[in-house]
PDB file of C-alpha atoms and ligand atoms in Angstrom:
ATOM      1  CA  UNK A  24      32.624-186.515 169.210  1.00  0.00           C
ATOM      2  CA  UNK A  25      29.357-184.959 168.023  1.00  0.00           C
ATOM      3  CA  UNK A  26      26.658-186.980 166.285  1.00  0.00           C
ATOM      4  CA  UNK A  27      24.117-185.307 163.999  1.00  0.00           C
ATOM      5  CA  UNK A  28      21.028-186.558 162.236  1.00  0.00           C
ATOM      6  CA  UNK A  29      19.495-183.297 161.064  1.00  0.00           C
ATOM      7  CA  UNK A  30      21.062-181.310 158.205  1.00  0.00           C
ATOM      8  CA  UNK A  31      20.493-177.989 160.020  1.00  0.00           C
ATOM      9  CA  UNK A  32      22.370-179.188 163.097  1.00  0.00           C
ATOM     10  CA  UNK A  33      25.315-180.133 160.933  1.00  0.00           C
ATOM     11  CA  UNK A  34      25.246-176.781 159.125  1.00  0.00           C
ATOM     12  CA  UNK A  35      25.230-174.893 162.460  1.00  0.00           C
ATOM     13  CA  UNK A  36      28.144-176.992 163.721  1.00  0.00           C
ATOM     14  CA  UNK A  37      30.085-176.480 160.478  1.00  0.00           C
ATOM     15  CA  UNK A  38      29.532-172.711 160.472  1.00  0.00           C
ATOM     16  CA  UNK A  39      31.307-172.378 163.816  1.00  0.00           C
ATOM     17  CA  UNK A  40      34.432-174.282 162.733  1.00  0.00           C
ATOM     18  CA  UNK A  41      37.546-172.272 161.979  1.00  0.00           C
ATOM     19  CA  UNK A  42      40.473-173.643 159.960  1.00  0.00           C
ATOM     20  CA  UNK A  43      40.346-176.455 157.436  1.00  0.00           C
ATOM     21  CA  UNK A  44      37.658-179.118 157.364  1.00  0.00           C
ATOM     22  CA  UNK A  45      38.156-182.621 155.980  1.00  0.00           C
ATOM     23  CA  UNK A  46      35.167-184.732 154.998  1.00  0.00           C
ATOM     24  CA  UNK A  47      34.895-188.504 154.486  1.00  0.00           C
ATOM     25  CA  UNK A  48      31.570-189.769 153.114  1.00  0.00           C
ATOM     26  CA  UNK A  49      30.830-193.455 153.737  1.00  0.00           C
ATOM     27  CA  UNK A  50      28.017-195.967 153.794  1.00  0.00           C
ATOM     28  CA  UNK A  51      29.271-197.331 157.122  1.00  0.00           C
ATOM     29  CA  UNK A  52      30.334-200.863 158.117  1.00  0.00           C
ATOM     30  CA  UNK A  53      33.720-199.210 158.385  1.00  0.00           C
ATOM     31  CA  UNK A  54      36.907-201.165 157.672  1.00  0.00           C
ATOM     32  CA  UNK A  55      40.603-200.341 157.290  1.00  0.00           C
ATOM     33  CA  UNK A  56      39.940-198.830 153.857  1.00  0.00           C
ATOM     34  CA  UNK A  57      37.592-196.239 155.339  1.00  0.00           C
ATOM     35  CA  UNK A  58      39.925-195.770 158.295  1.00  0.00           C
ATOM     36  CA  UNK A  59      42.822-194.884 155.989  1.00  0.00           C
ATOM     37  CA  UNK A  60      40.693-192.099 154.452  1.00  0.00           C
ATOM     38  CA  UNK A  61      39.679-190.849 157.891  1.00  0.00           C
ATOM     39  CA  UNK A  62      43.287-190.888 159.146  1.00  0.00           C
ATOM     40  CA  UNK A  63      44.442-188.924 156.125  1.00  0.00           C
ATOM     41  CA  UNK A  64      41.736-186.348 156.731  1.00  0.00           C
ATOM     42  CA  UNK A  65      42.572-186.059 160.439  1.00  0.00           C
ATOM     43  CA  UNK A  66      46.254-185.588 159.534  1.00  0.00           C
ATOM     44  CA  UNK A  67      45.623-182.990 156.852  1.00  0.00           C
ATOM     45  CA  UNK A  68      42.832-180.889 158.400  1.00  0.00           C
ATOM     46  CA  UNK A  69      41.974-179.022 161.586  1.00  0.00           C
ATOM     47  CA  UNK A  70      38.603-180.803 161.768  1.00  0.00           C
ATOM     48  CA  UNK A  71      37.209-184.010 160.293  1.00  0.00           C
ATOM     49  CA  UNK A  72      33.570-184.838 159.596  1.00  0.00           C
ATOM     50  CA  UNK A  73      32.468-188.345 158.558  1.00  0.00           C
ATOM     51  CA  UNK A  74      29.059-189.210 157.143  1.00  0.00           C
ATOM     52  CA  UNK A  75      27.440-192.618 157.432  1.00  0.00           C
ATOM     53  CA  UNK A  76      24.479-193.018 155.123  1.00  0.00           C
ATOM     54  CA  UNK A  77      23.385-196.008 153.043  1.00  0.00           C
ATOM     55  CA  UNK A  78      22.146-193.975 150.111  1.00  0.00           C
ATOM     56  CA  UNK A  79      19.081-195.620 148.552  1.00  0.00           C
ATOM     57  CA  UNK A  80      19.219-193.671 145.276  1.00  0.00           C
ATOM     58  CA  UNK A  81      22.501-195.279 144.213  1.00  0.00           C
ATOM     59  CA  UNK A  82      21.132-198.820 144.568  1.00  0.00           C
ATOM     60  CA  UNK A  83      19.229-200.286 141.632  1.00  0.00           C
ATOM     61  CA  UNK A  84      16.034-202.303 141.935  1.00  0.00           C
ATOM     62  CA  UNK A  85      17.003-205.806 143.120  1.00  0.00           C
ATOM     63  CA  UNK A  86      20.417-204.804 144.513  1.00  0.00           C
ATOM     64  CA  UNK A  87      21.526-205.318 148.118  1.00  0.00           C
ATOM     65  CA  UNK A  88      20.114-202.134 149.733  1.00  0.00           C
ATOM     66  CA  UNK A  89      18.111-204.053 152.339  1.00  0.00           C
ATOM     67  CA  UNK A  90      20.879-206.419 153.380  1.00  0.00           C
ATOM     68  CA  UNK A  91      23.773-203.923 153.106  1.00  0.00           C
ATOM     69  CA  UNK A  92      25.767-204.343 156.376  1.00  0.00           C
ATOM     70  CA  UNK A  93      24.934-201.808 159.092  1.00  0.00           C
ATOM     71  CA  UNK A  94      27.175-201.552 162.194  1.00  0.00           C
ATOM     72  CA  UNK A  95      26.531-198.106 163.578  1.00  0.00           C
ATOM     73  CA  UNK A  96      27.809-198.694 167.139  1.00  0.00           C
ATOM     74  CA  UNK A  97      31.154-200.105 165.982  1.00  0.00           C
ATOM     75  CA  UNK A  98      31.424-197.358 163.343  1.00  0.00           C
ATOM     76  CA  UNK A  99      30.991-194.616 165.941  1.00  0.00           C
ATOM     77  CA  UNK A 100      33.720-196.147 168.111  1.00  0.00           C
ATOM     78  CA  UNK A 101      36.082-196.315 165.141  1.00  0.00           C
ATOM     79  CA  UNK A 102      35.418-192.681 164.273  1.00  0.00           C
ATOM     80  CA  UNK A 103      35.941-191.526 167.847  1.00  0.00           C
ATOM     81  CA  UNK A 104      39.248-193.409 168.151  1.00  0.00           C
ATOM     82  CA  UNK A 105      40.443-192.005 164.831  1.00  0.00           C
ATOM     83  CA  UNK A 106      39.935-188.420 165.976  1.00  0.00           C
ATOM     84  CA  UNK A 107      36.757-187.560 164.052  1.00  0.00           C
ATOM     85  CA  UNK A 108      34.997-184.491 165.430  1.00  0.00           C
ATOM     86  CA  UNK A 109      31.508-185.076 164.057  1.00  0.00           C
ATOM     87  CA  UNK A 110      29.560-187.898 162.447  1.00  0.00           C
ATOM     88  CA  UNK A 111      26.554-187.130 160.267  1.00  0.00           C
ATOM     89  CA  UNK A 112      24.084-190.022 160.036  1.00  0.00           C
ATOM     90  CA  UNK A 113      20.831-188.739 158.603  1.00  0.00           C
ATOM     91  CA  UNK A 114      17.619-190.632 158.053  1.00  0.00           C
ATOM     92  CA  UNK A 115      16.458-190.944 154.448  1.00  0.00           C
ATOM     93  CA  UNK A 116      13.651-188.425 155.022  1.00  0.00           C
ATOM     94  CA  UNK A 117      16.145-185.877 156.403  1.00  0.00           C
ATOM     95  CA  UNK A 118      18.032-185.966 153.122  1.00  0.00           C
ATOM     96  CA  UNK A 119      15.471-186.501 150.359  1.00  0.00           C
ATOM     97  CA  UNK A 120      12.218-184.752 149.515  1.00  0.00           C
ATOM     98  CA  UNK A 121       9.576-185.781 147.001  1.00  0.00           C
ATOM     99  CA  UNK A 122       9.969-184.855 143.314  1.00  0.00           C
ATOM    100  CA  UNK A 123      13.549-183.762 143.811  1.00  0.00           C
ATOM    101  CA  UNK A 124      15.721-181.815 141.447  1.00  0.00           C
ATOM    102  CA  UNK A 125      18.155-184.391 140.069  1.00  0.00           C
ATOM    103  CA  UNK A 126      21.842-184.401 139.260  1.00  0.00           C
ATOM    104  CA  UNK A 127      22.640-186.543 136.225  1.00  0.00           C
ATOM    105  CA  UNK A 128      25.944-188.312 135.650  1.00  0.00           C
ATOM    106  CA  UNK A 129      27.634-187.497 132.323  1.00  0.00           C
ATOM    107  CA  UNK A 130      25.887-189.319 129.486  1.00  0.00           C
ATOM    108  CA  UNK A 131      28.991-191.175 128.315  1.00  0.00           C
ATOM    109  CA  UNK A 132      31.408-191.635 131.201  1.00  0.00           C
ATOM    110  CA  UNK A 133      28.581-192.130 133.689  1.00  0.00           C
ATOM    111  CA  UNK A 134      27.122-194.947 131.594  1.00  0.00           C
ATOM    112  CA  UNK A 135      30.136-197.097 130.725  1.00  0.00           C
ATOM    113  CA  UNK A 136      31.663-199.858 132.892  1.00  0.00           C
ATOM    114  CA  UNK A 137      29.977-199.574 136.327  1.00  0.00           C
ATOM    115  CA  UNK A 138      27.395-197.246 134.829  1.00  0.00           C
ATOM    116  CA  UNK A 139      26.612-199.748 132.065  1.00  0.00           C
ATOM    117  CA  UNK A 140      25.975-202.599 134.475  1.00  0.00           C
ATOM    118  CA  UNK A 141      24.367-200.350 137.098  1.00  0.00           C
ATOM    119  CA  UNK A 142      22.543-197.728 134.994  1.00  0.00           C
ATOM    120  CA  UNK A 143      21.565-194.744 137.135  1.00  0.00           C
ATOM    121  CA  UNK A 144      23.897-195.738 139.978  1.00  0.00           C
ATOM    122  CA  UNK A 145      26.152-192.747 139.385  1.00  0.00           C
ATOM    123  CA  UNK A 146      23.186-190.321 139.194  1.00  0.00           C
ATOM    124  CA  UNK A 147      22.242-191.329 142.736  1.00  0.00           C
ATOM    125  CA  UNK A 148      25.844-191.331 143.915  1.00  0.00           C
ATOM    126  CA  UNK A 149      26.522-187.824 142.583  1.00  0.00           C
ATOM    127  CA  UNK A 150      23.203-186.573 143.990  1.00  0.00           C
ATOM    128  CA  UNK A 151      24.138-187.626 147.519  1.00  0.00           C
ATOM    129  CA  UNK A 152      27.784-186.552 147.284  1.00  0.00           C
ATOM    130  CA  UNK A 153      26.764-183.070 146.126  1.00  0.00           C
ATOM    131  CA  UNK A 154      24.242-182.781 148.976  1.00  0.00           C
ATOM    132  CA  UNK A 155      26.853-183.902 151.500  1.00  0.00           C
ATOM    133  CA  UNK A 156      29.498-181.539 150.121  1.00  0.00           C
ATOM    134  CA  UNK A 157      27.007-178.663 150.348  1.00  0.00           C
ATOM    135  CA  UNK A 158      26.127-179.570 153.933  1.00  0.00           C
ATOM    136  CA  UNK A 159      29.697-179.972 155.163  1.00  0.00           C
ATOM    137  CA  UNK A 160      31.354-177.377 152.909  1.00  0.00           C
ATOM    138  CA  UNK A 161      34.730-179.082 153.374  1.00  0.00           C
ATOM    139  CA  UNK A 162      38.157-177.822 152.339  1.00  0.00           C
ATOM    140  CA  UNK A 163      39.120-181.391 151.400  1.00  0.00           C
ATOM    141  CA  UNK A 164      37.018-184.484 150.725  1.00  0.00           C
ATOM    142  CA  UNK A 165      38.518-187.980 150.674  1.00  0.00           C
ATOM    143  CA  UNK A 166      37.603-190.780 148.255  1.00  0.00           C
ATOM    144  CA  UNK A 167      39.136-194.222 147.664  1.00  0.00           C
ATOM    145  CA  UNK A 168      40.688-195.305 144.371  1.00  0.00           C
ATOM    146  CA  UNK A 169      38.880-198.594 145.007  1.00  0.00           C
ATOM    147  CA  UNK A 170      35.877-196.929 143.357  1.00  0.00           C
ATOM    148  CA  UNK A 171      37.920-195.500 140.519  1.00  0.00           C
ATOM    149  CA  UNK A 172      35.073-194.453 138.225  1.00  0.00           C
ATOM    150  CA  UNK A 173      33.224-192.905 141.170  1.00  0.00           C
ATOM    151  CA  UNK A 174      36.335-190.913 142.055  1.00  0.00           C
ATOM    152  CA  UNK A 175      36.695-189.788 138.426  1.00  0.00           C
ATOM    153  CA  UNK A 176      33.042-188.654 138.256  1.00  0.00           C
ATOM    154  CA  UNK A 177      33.212-186.817 141.585  1.00  0.00           C
ATOM    155  CA  UNK A 178      36.347-185.015 140.430  1.00  0.00           C
ATOM    156  CA  UNK A 179      34.511-184.185 137.187  1.00  0.00           C
ATOM    157  CA  UNK A 180      31.480-182.905 139.108  1.00  0.00           C
ATOM    158  CA  UNK A 181      33.773-180.734 141.225  1.00  0.00           C
ATOM    159  CA  UNK A 182      35.350-179.308 138.060  1.00  0.00           C
ATOM    160  CA  UNK A 183      32.156-178.967 136.002  1.00  0.00           C
ATOM    161  CA  UNK A 184      30.130-177.352 138.811  1.00  0.00           C
ATOM    162  CA  UNK A 185      33.027-175.238 140.137  1.00  0.00           C
ATOM    163  CA  UNK A 186      32.863-176.770 143.609  1.00  0.00           C
ATOM    164  CA  UNK A 187      35.365-175.332 146.024  1.00  0.00           C
ATOM    165  CA  UNK A 188      36.412-178.562 147.696  1.00  0.00           C
ATOM    166  CA  UNK A 189      39.643-180.369 146.894  1.00  0.00           C
ATOM    167  CA  UNK A 190      38.917-183.975 145.977  1.00  0.00           C
ATOM    168  CA  UNK A 191      41.673-186.121 147.489  1.00  0.00           C
ATOM    169  CA  UNK A 192      42.215-189.626 146.032  1.00  0.00           C
ATOM    170  CA  UNK A 193      43.316-192.303 148.515  1.00  0.00           C
ATOM    171  CA  UNK A 194      45.143-195.578 147.878  1.00  0.00           C
ATOM    172  CA  UNK A 195      43.318-198.922 147.926  1.00  0.00           C
ATOM    173  CA  UNK A 196      43.713-200.810 151.201  1.00  0.00           C
ATOM    174  CA  UNK A 197      43.990-204.594 150.824  1.00  0.00           C
ATOM    175  CA  UNK A 198      44.094-207.661 153.049  1.00  0.00           C
ATOM    176  CA  UNK A 199      47.541-209.207 153.394  1.00  0.00           C
ATOM    177  CA  UNK A 200      46.799-211.634 150.561  1.00  0.00           C
ATOM    178  CA  UNK A 201      45.664-208.827 148.242  1.00  0.00           C
ATOM    179  CA  UNK A 202      41.869-208.900 148.519  1.00  0.00           C
ATOM    180  CA  UNK A 203      40.627-205.316 148.369  1.00  0.00           C
ATOM    181  CA  UNK A 204      38.735-204.415 151.533  1.00  0.00           C
ATOM    182  CA  UNK A 205      35.030-203.871 150.988  1.00  0.00           C
ATOM    183  CA  UNK A 206      31.987-203.731 153.245  1.00  0.00           C
ATOM    184  CA  UNK A 207      30.508-206.373 150.939  1.00  0.00           C
ATOM    185  CA  UNK A 208      33.275-208.913 151.719  1.00  0.00           C
ATOM    186  CA  UNK A 209      31.194-210.055 154.724  1.00  0.00           C
ATOM    187  CA  UNK A 210      28.793-211.672 152.236  1.00  0.00           C
ATOM    188  CA  UNK A 211      31.517-214.100 151.092  1.00  0.00           C
ATOM    189  CA  UNK A 212      31.720-217.695 152.336  1.00  0.00           C
ATOM    190  CA  UNK A 213      35.198-219.157 152.879  1.00  0.00           C
ATOM    191  CA  UNK A 214      35.140-220.797 149.485  1.00  0.00           C
ATOM    192  CA  UNK A 215      33.869-217.621 147.813  1.00  0.00           C
ATOM    193  CA  UNK A 216      36.583-215.578 149.476  1.00  0.00           C
ATOM    194  CA  UNK A 217      39.207-217.780 147.758  1.00  0.00           C
ATOM    195  CA  UNK A 218      37.484-217.141 144.443  1.00  0.00           C
ATOM    196  CA  UNK A 219      37.216-213.423 145.172  1.00  0.00           C
ATOM    197  CA  UNK A 220      40.981-213.348 145.617  1.00  0.00           C
ATOM    198  CA  UNK A 221      41.398-214.149 141.903  1.00  0.00           C
ATOM    199  CA  UNK A 222      40.285-210.577 141.086  1.00  0.00           C
ATOM    200  CA  UNK A 223      43.340-209.051 142.750  1.00  0.00           C
ATOM    201  CA  UNK A 224      45.711-211.845 141.646  1.00  0.00           C
ATOM    202  CA  UNK A 225      44.620-211.359 138.031  1.00  0.00           C
ATOM    203  CA  UNK A 226      45.317-207.622 138.352  1.00  0.00           C
ATOM    204  CA  UNK A 227      48.743-208.406 139.797  1.00  0.00           C
ATOM    205  CA  UNK A 228      49.506-210.825 136.958  1.00  0.00           C
ATOM    206  CA  UNK A 229      48.414-208.195 134.441  1.00  0.00           C
ATOM    207  CA  UNK A 230      50.821-205.734 136.033  1.00  0.00           C
ATOM    208  CA  UNK A 231      53.607-208.300 135.716  1.00  0.00           C
ATOM    209  CA  UNK A 232      52.837-208.783 132.024  1.00  0.00           C
ATOM    210  CA  UNK A 233      53.026-205.024 131.549  1.00  0.00           C
ATOM    211  CA  UNK A 234      56.342-204.920 133.402  1.00  0.00           C
ATOM    212  CA  UNK A 235      57.584-207.568 130.956  1.00  0.00           C
ATOM    213  CA  UNK A 236      56.724-205.212 128.104  1.00  0.00           C
ATOM    214  CA  UNK A 237      53.274-206.390 127.009  1.00  0.00           C
ATOM    215  CA  UNK A 238      51.083-203.449 125.967  1.00  0.00           C
ATOM    216  CA  UNK A 239      48.288-205.121 124.009  1.00  0.00           C
ATOM    217  CA  UNK A 240      45.066-204.840 126.011  1.00  0.00           C
ATOM    218  CA  UNK A 241      43.459-207.868 124.296  1.00  0.00           C
ATOM    219  CA  UNK A 242      46.377-210.083 125.302  1.00  0.00           C
ATOM    220  CA  UNK A 243      46.280-208.812 128.892  1.00  0.00           C
ATOM    221  CA  UNK A 244      42.504-209.353 129.113  1.00  0.00           C
ATOM    222  CA  UNK A 245      42.854-212.904 127.770  1.00  0.00           C
ATOM    223  CA  UNK A 246      45.410-213.787 130.417  1.00  0.00           C
ATOM    224  CA  UNK A 247      43.272-212.232 133.166  1.00  0.00           C
ATOM    225  CA  UNK A 248      40.145-214.112 132.105  1.00  0.00           C
ATOM    226  CA  UNK A 249      42.104-217.392 132.271  1.00  0.00           C
ATOM    227  CA  UNK A 250      43.274-216.720 135.826  1.00  0.00           C
ATOM    228  CA  UNK A 251      39.829-215.774 137.177  1.00  0.00           C
ATOM    229  CA  UNK A 252      37.601-218.143 139.117  1.00  0.00           C
ATOM    230  CA  UNK A 253      34.341-216.180 139.387  1.00  0.00           C
ATOM    231  CA  UNK A 254      30.661-216.878 138.883  1.00  0.00           C
ATOM    232  CA  UNK A 255      30.201-214.187 136.255  1.00  0.00           C
ATOM    233  CA  UNK A 256      32.628-211.670 134.835  1.00  0.00           C
ATOM    234  CA  UNK A 257      31.009-208.322 134.008  1.00  0.00           C
ATOM    235  CA  UNK A 258      33.971-206.426 132.593  1.00  0.00           C
ATOM    236  CA  UNK A 259      37.718-206.157 132.381  1.00  0.00           C
ATOM    237  CA  UNK A 260      38.806-202.883 130.827  1.00  0.00           C
ATOM    238  CA  UNK A 261      41.897-200.738 130.666  1.00  0.00           C
ATOM    239  CA  UNK A 262      41.258-196.987 130.634  1.00  0.00           C
ATOM    240  CA  UNK A 263      43.335-193.850 130.889  1.00  0.00           C
ATOM    241  CA  UNK A 264      42.952-191.430 133.811  1.00  0.00           C
ATOM    242  CA  UNK A 265      40.028-189.760 131.957  1.00  0.00           C
ATOM    243  CA  UNK A 266      38.277-193.093 131.557  1.00  0.00           C
ATOM    244  CA  UNK A 267      38.856-193.364 127.811  1.00  0.00           C
ATOM    245  CA  UNK A 268      39.089-197.045 126.868  1.00  0.00           C
ATOM    246  CA  UNK A 269      42.579-198.050 125.720  1.00  0.00           C
ATOM    247  CA  UNK A 270      43.783-200.671 123.255  1.00  0.00           C
ATOM    248  CA  UNK A 271      47.424-200.161 124.232  1.00  0.00           C
ATOM    249  CA  UNK A 272      48.517-199.748 127.840  1.00  0.00           C
ATOM    250  CA  UNK A 273      49.983-196.317 128.562  1.00  0.00           C
ATOM    251  CA  UNK A 274      52.567-196.435 131.324  1.00  0.00           C
ATOM    252  CA  UNK A 275      51.687-194.025 134.169  1.00  0.00           C
ATOM    253  CA  UNK A 276      48.284-193.323 132.630  1.00  0.00           C
ATOM    254  CA  UNK A 277      46.313-196.580 132.777  1.00  0.00           C
ATOM    255  CA  UNK A 278      43.847-198.147 135.161  1.00  0.00           C
ATOM    256  CA  UNK A 279      42.941-201.828 134.858  1.00  0.00           C
ATOM    257  CA  UNK A 280      39.378-202.340 136.062  1.00  0.00           C
ATOM    258  CA  UNK A 281      37.466-205.484 136.834  1.00  0.00           C
ATOM    259  CA  UNK A 282      33.942-206.269 138.031  1.00  0.00           C
ATOM    260  CA  UNK A 283      32.670-209.774 138.680  1.00  0.00           C
ATOM    261  CA  UNK A 284      30.147-211.752 140.649  1.00  0.00           C
ATOM    262  CA  UNK A 285      31.325-214.356 143.141  1.00  0.00           C
ATOM    263  CA  UNK A 286      28.189-216.254 144.100  1.00  0.00           C
ATOM    264  CA  UNK A 287      25.634-213.568 144.909  1.00  0.00           C
ATOM    265  CA  UNK A 288      28.238-210.909 145.682  1.00  0.00           C
ATOM    266  CA  UNK A 289      29.291-208.305 143.148  1.00  0.00           C
ATOM    267  CA  UNK A 290      32.909-207.219 143.540  1.00  0.00           C
ATOM    268  CA  UNK A 291      35.047-204.572 141.870  1.00  0.00           C
ATOM    269  CA  UNK A 292      38.771-204.007 141.949  1.00  0.00           C
ATOM    270  CA  UNK A 293      41.391-202.087 139.979  1.00  0.00           C
ATOM    271  CA  UNK A 294      45.028-201.234 139.773  1.00  0.00           C
ATOM    272  CA  UNK A 295      46.617-197.950 138.675  1.00  0.00           C
ATOM    273  CA  UNK A 296      49.562-198.387 136.297  1.00  0.00           C
TER     274      UNK A 296
HETATM  275  P1  AMP B 328      31.622-196.926 150.859  1.00  0.00           P
HETATM  276  O1  AMP B 328      31.315-196.951 152.321  1.00  0.00           O
HETATM  277  O2  AMP B 328      31.803-198.279 150.256  1.00  0.00           O
HETATM  278  O3  AMP B 328      30.696-196.026 150.080  1.00  0.00           O
HETATM  279  O4  AMP B 328      33.049-196.250 150.727  1.00  0.00           O
HETATM  280  C1  AMP B 328      33.330-194.982 151.272  1.00  0.00           C
HETATM  281  C2  AMP B 328      34.677-194.531 150.767  1.00  0.00           C
HETATM  282  O5  AMP B 328      35.676-195.451 151.162  1.00  0.00           O
HETATM  283  C3  AMP B 328      34.735-194.436 149.229  1.00  0.00           C
HETATM  284  O6  AMP B 328      35.471-193.277 148.865  1.00  0.00           O
HETATM  285  C4  AMP B 328      35.479-195.704 148.867  1.00  0.00           C
HETATM  286  O7  AMP B 328      36.181-195.612 147.648  1.00  0.00           O
HETATM  287  C5  AMP B 328      36.434-195.839 150.033  1.00  0.00           C
HETATM  288  N1  AMP B 328      36.911-197.221 150.153  1.00  0.00           N
HETATM  289  C6  AMP B 328      36.156-198.354 150.225  1.00  0.00           C
HETATM  290  N2  AMP B 328      36.946-199.443 150.270  1.00  0.00           N
HETATM  291  C7  AMP B 328      38.222-198.998 150.217  1.00  0.00           C
HETATM  292  C8  AMP B 328      39.507-199.630 150.235  1.00  0.00           C
HETATM  293  N3  AMP B 328      39.646-200.950 150.291  1.00  0.00           N
HETATM  294  N4  AMP B 328      40.607-198.859 150.174  1.00  0.00           N
HETATM  295  C9  AMP B 328      40.491-197.502 150.097  1.00  0.00           C
HETATM  296  N5  AMP B 328      39.322-196.840 150.094  1.00  0.00           N
HETATM  297  C10 AMP B 328      38.196-197.577 150.155  1.00  0.00           C
END
């Protein structure tokens, strides 16, 4: 497996590849969620490239950039075992210059929900994803539904800017008890982990209500709020696949989204109806 730090080295490597190229961008501290994306890429492409880069521009002032988990040795082993051909792990100065041209997230859909609570987060996320897509020029790029709004905005960027990469959505990987895997789960104490579990159980209960015929979003939200045990709820919302907020659940076209703090850890989860 090749390891690259410099953009030009990656471009040279990429230029020589024939056949299809799959790309999986990550911030490292890889877990089974990331591995499922990597496996899908290895299955579906002749070559797979993974990037590991904790992107500073998508963290807001005061967020967890400095303490974000970094496990580069373990990550490289995981990639090698999974059949990855190259890992790109640039330094910040290899990727960013001063007074950069900026990509801006859409004014509405980039500033609701996650974008409302983390204003500017999606600008930074799209900036890095576009750079990485340009560097790797992949046939297919893999993103988790765990970050549903991110996936929506990347798909929108690909459409709006006529990118020639297929954006492939991947299912959310969960622990046996339902907790969505996240690199940030390592921040949770045992007690907090129990509380964190109420995010996924509330989503499951909401799905059950919907299966029983309930469609009213207010009623579903009320039930979810009751079943949560979190430090601070940021939002519960039900949107359609284009991230329009819904008042009535639409079967096969709704996503229930939740974001909440458990102690000092901010968690998100969602379920696709
Ligand atoms: P991150 O390293 O958190 O930036 O995530 C890299 C990619 O892995 C993103 O496309 C995420 O949506 C995806 N991902 C993270 N957690 C999960 C999970 N539990 N299941 C599926 N995909 C995930």
